[in-house]
Coordinates of C-alpha atoms in Angstrom, one line a residue:
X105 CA -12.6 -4.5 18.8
X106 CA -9.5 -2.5 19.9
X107 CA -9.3 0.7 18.6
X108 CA -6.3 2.4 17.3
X109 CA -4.5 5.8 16.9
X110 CA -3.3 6.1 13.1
X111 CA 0.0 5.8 14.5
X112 CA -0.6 2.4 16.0
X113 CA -2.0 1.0 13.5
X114 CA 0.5 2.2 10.6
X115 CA 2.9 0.2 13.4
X116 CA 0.8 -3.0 13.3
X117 CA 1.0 -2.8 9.9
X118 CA 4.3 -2.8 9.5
X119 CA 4.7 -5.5 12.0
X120 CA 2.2 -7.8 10.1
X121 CA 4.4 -7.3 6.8
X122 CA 7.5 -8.0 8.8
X123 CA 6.0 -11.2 10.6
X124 CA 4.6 -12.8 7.2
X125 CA 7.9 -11.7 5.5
X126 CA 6.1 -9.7 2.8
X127 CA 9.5 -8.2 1.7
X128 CA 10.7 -11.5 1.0
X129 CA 7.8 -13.6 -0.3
X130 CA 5.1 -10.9 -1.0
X131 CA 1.7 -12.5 -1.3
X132 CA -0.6 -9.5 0.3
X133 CA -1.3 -5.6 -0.9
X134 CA -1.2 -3.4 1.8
X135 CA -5.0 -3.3 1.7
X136 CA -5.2 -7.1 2.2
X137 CA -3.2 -6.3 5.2
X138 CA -5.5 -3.9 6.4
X139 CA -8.6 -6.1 6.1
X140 CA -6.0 -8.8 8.0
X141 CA -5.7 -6.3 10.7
X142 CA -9.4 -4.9 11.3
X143 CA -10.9 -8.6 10.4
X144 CA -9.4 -9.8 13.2
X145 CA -10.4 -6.9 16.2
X146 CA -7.3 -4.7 15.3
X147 CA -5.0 -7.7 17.3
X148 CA -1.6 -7.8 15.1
X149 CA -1.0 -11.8 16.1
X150 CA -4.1 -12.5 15.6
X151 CA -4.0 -10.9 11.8
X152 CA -0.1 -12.0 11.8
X153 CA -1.8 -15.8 12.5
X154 CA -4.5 -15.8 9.6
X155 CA -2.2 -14.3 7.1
X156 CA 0.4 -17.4 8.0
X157 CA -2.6 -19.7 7.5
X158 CA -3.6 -17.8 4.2
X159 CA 0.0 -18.2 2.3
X160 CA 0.0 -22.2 4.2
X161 CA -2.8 -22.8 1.7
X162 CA -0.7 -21.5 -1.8
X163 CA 0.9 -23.9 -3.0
X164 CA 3.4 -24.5 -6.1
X165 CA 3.1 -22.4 -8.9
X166 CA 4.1 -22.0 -12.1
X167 CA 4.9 -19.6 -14.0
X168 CA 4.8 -18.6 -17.9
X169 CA 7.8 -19.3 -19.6
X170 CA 8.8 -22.0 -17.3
X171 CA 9.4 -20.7 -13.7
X172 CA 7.9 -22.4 -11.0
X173 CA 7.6 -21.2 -7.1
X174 CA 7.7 -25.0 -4.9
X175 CA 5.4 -25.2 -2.3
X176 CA 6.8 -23.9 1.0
X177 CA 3.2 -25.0 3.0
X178 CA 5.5 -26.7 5.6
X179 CA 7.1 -23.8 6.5
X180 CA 4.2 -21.7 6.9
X181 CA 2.0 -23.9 8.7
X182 CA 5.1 -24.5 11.3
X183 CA 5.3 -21.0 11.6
X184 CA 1.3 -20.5 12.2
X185 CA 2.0 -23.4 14.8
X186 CA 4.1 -21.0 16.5
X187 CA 2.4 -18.0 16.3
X188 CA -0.8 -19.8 17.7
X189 CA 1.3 -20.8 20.8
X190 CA 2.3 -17.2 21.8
X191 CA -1.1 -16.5 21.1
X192 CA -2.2 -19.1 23.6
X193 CA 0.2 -17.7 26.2
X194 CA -0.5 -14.5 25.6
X195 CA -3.9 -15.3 26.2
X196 CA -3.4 -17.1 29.6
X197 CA -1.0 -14.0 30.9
X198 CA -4.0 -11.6 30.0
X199 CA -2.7 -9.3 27.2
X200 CA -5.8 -10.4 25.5
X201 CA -8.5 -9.1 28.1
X202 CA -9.8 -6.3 26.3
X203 CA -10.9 -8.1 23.2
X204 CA -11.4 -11.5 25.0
X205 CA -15.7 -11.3 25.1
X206 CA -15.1 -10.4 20.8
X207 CA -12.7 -13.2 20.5
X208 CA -15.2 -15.5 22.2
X209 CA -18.4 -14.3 20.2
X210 CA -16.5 -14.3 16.6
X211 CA -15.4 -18.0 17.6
X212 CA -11.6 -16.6 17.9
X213 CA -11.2 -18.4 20.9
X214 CA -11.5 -21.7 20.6
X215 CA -8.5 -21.6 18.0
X216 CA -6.0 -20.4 20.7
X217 CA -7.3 -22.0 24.0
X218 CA -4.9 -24.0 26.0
X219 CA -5.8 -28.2 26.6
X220 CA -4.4 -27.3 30.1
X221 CA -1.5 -29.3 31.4
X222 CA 0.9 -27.0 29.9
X223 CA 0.3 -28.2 26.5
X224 CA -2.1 -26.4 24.1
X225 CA -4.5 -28.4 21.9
X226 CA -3.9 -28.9 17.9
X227 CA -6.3 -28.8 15.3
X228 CA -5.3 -29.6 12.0
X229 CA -4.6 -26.6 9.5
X230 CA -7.5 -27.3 7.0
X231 CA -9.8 -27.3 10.1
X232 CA -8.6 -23.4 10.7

């Protein structure tokens, strides 16, 4: 697990809110985020990419009185699909080669490896 400064990881923190636009569609406390963070070897992309999976899964709701929120699972899970590509890449350029052996033993992984050829292999969302 990568260890960080206090500084660092108030930093990822606020880059995990940013990236799962918490100040627009809040879903998480910040200790949820927290958990995100450190469950997932103190690697913001990889805590950015299970939080992105986590509000995929929420769908519709409604509300008392009426209100309903529609189900935005599309957009997430298109988003994920992103953010498990630059994960991939980042991966093959080496940025993950400090935590690589803890993604491996934690089953990390095989989520983000590349299918070779360029293209990277999909699972299906309720398989993640």
């Amino acid at each position: 697990m990568r260890i960080l400064t206090e500084d660092q990881k108030i930093k990822a923190i606020a880059y995990i809110k940013f990236k799962l636009l918490e100040d627009k569609w809040p879903f998480f406390t910040d200790a949820q985020i927290e958990l995100l963070l450190e469950s997932n070897l103190n690697a913001q992309d990889l805590a950015v990419y299970e939080g992105l999976i986590a509000k995929s899964r929420v769908d519709s709701i409604e509300l008392p009185g009426g209100l309903k929120k529609p189900s935005n699972r599309e957009y997430w899970i298109s988003v994920a699909s992103e953010m498990r590509r630059k994960i991939a890449a980042a991966i093959e350029a080496g940025a993950y080669n400090d935590i690589i052996e803890d993604m491996r033993t934690v089953g990390l992984l095989d989520v983000f490896k590349s299918s070779g050829g360029g293209f990277y292999s999909m699972m299906r969302v309720d398989e993640i």
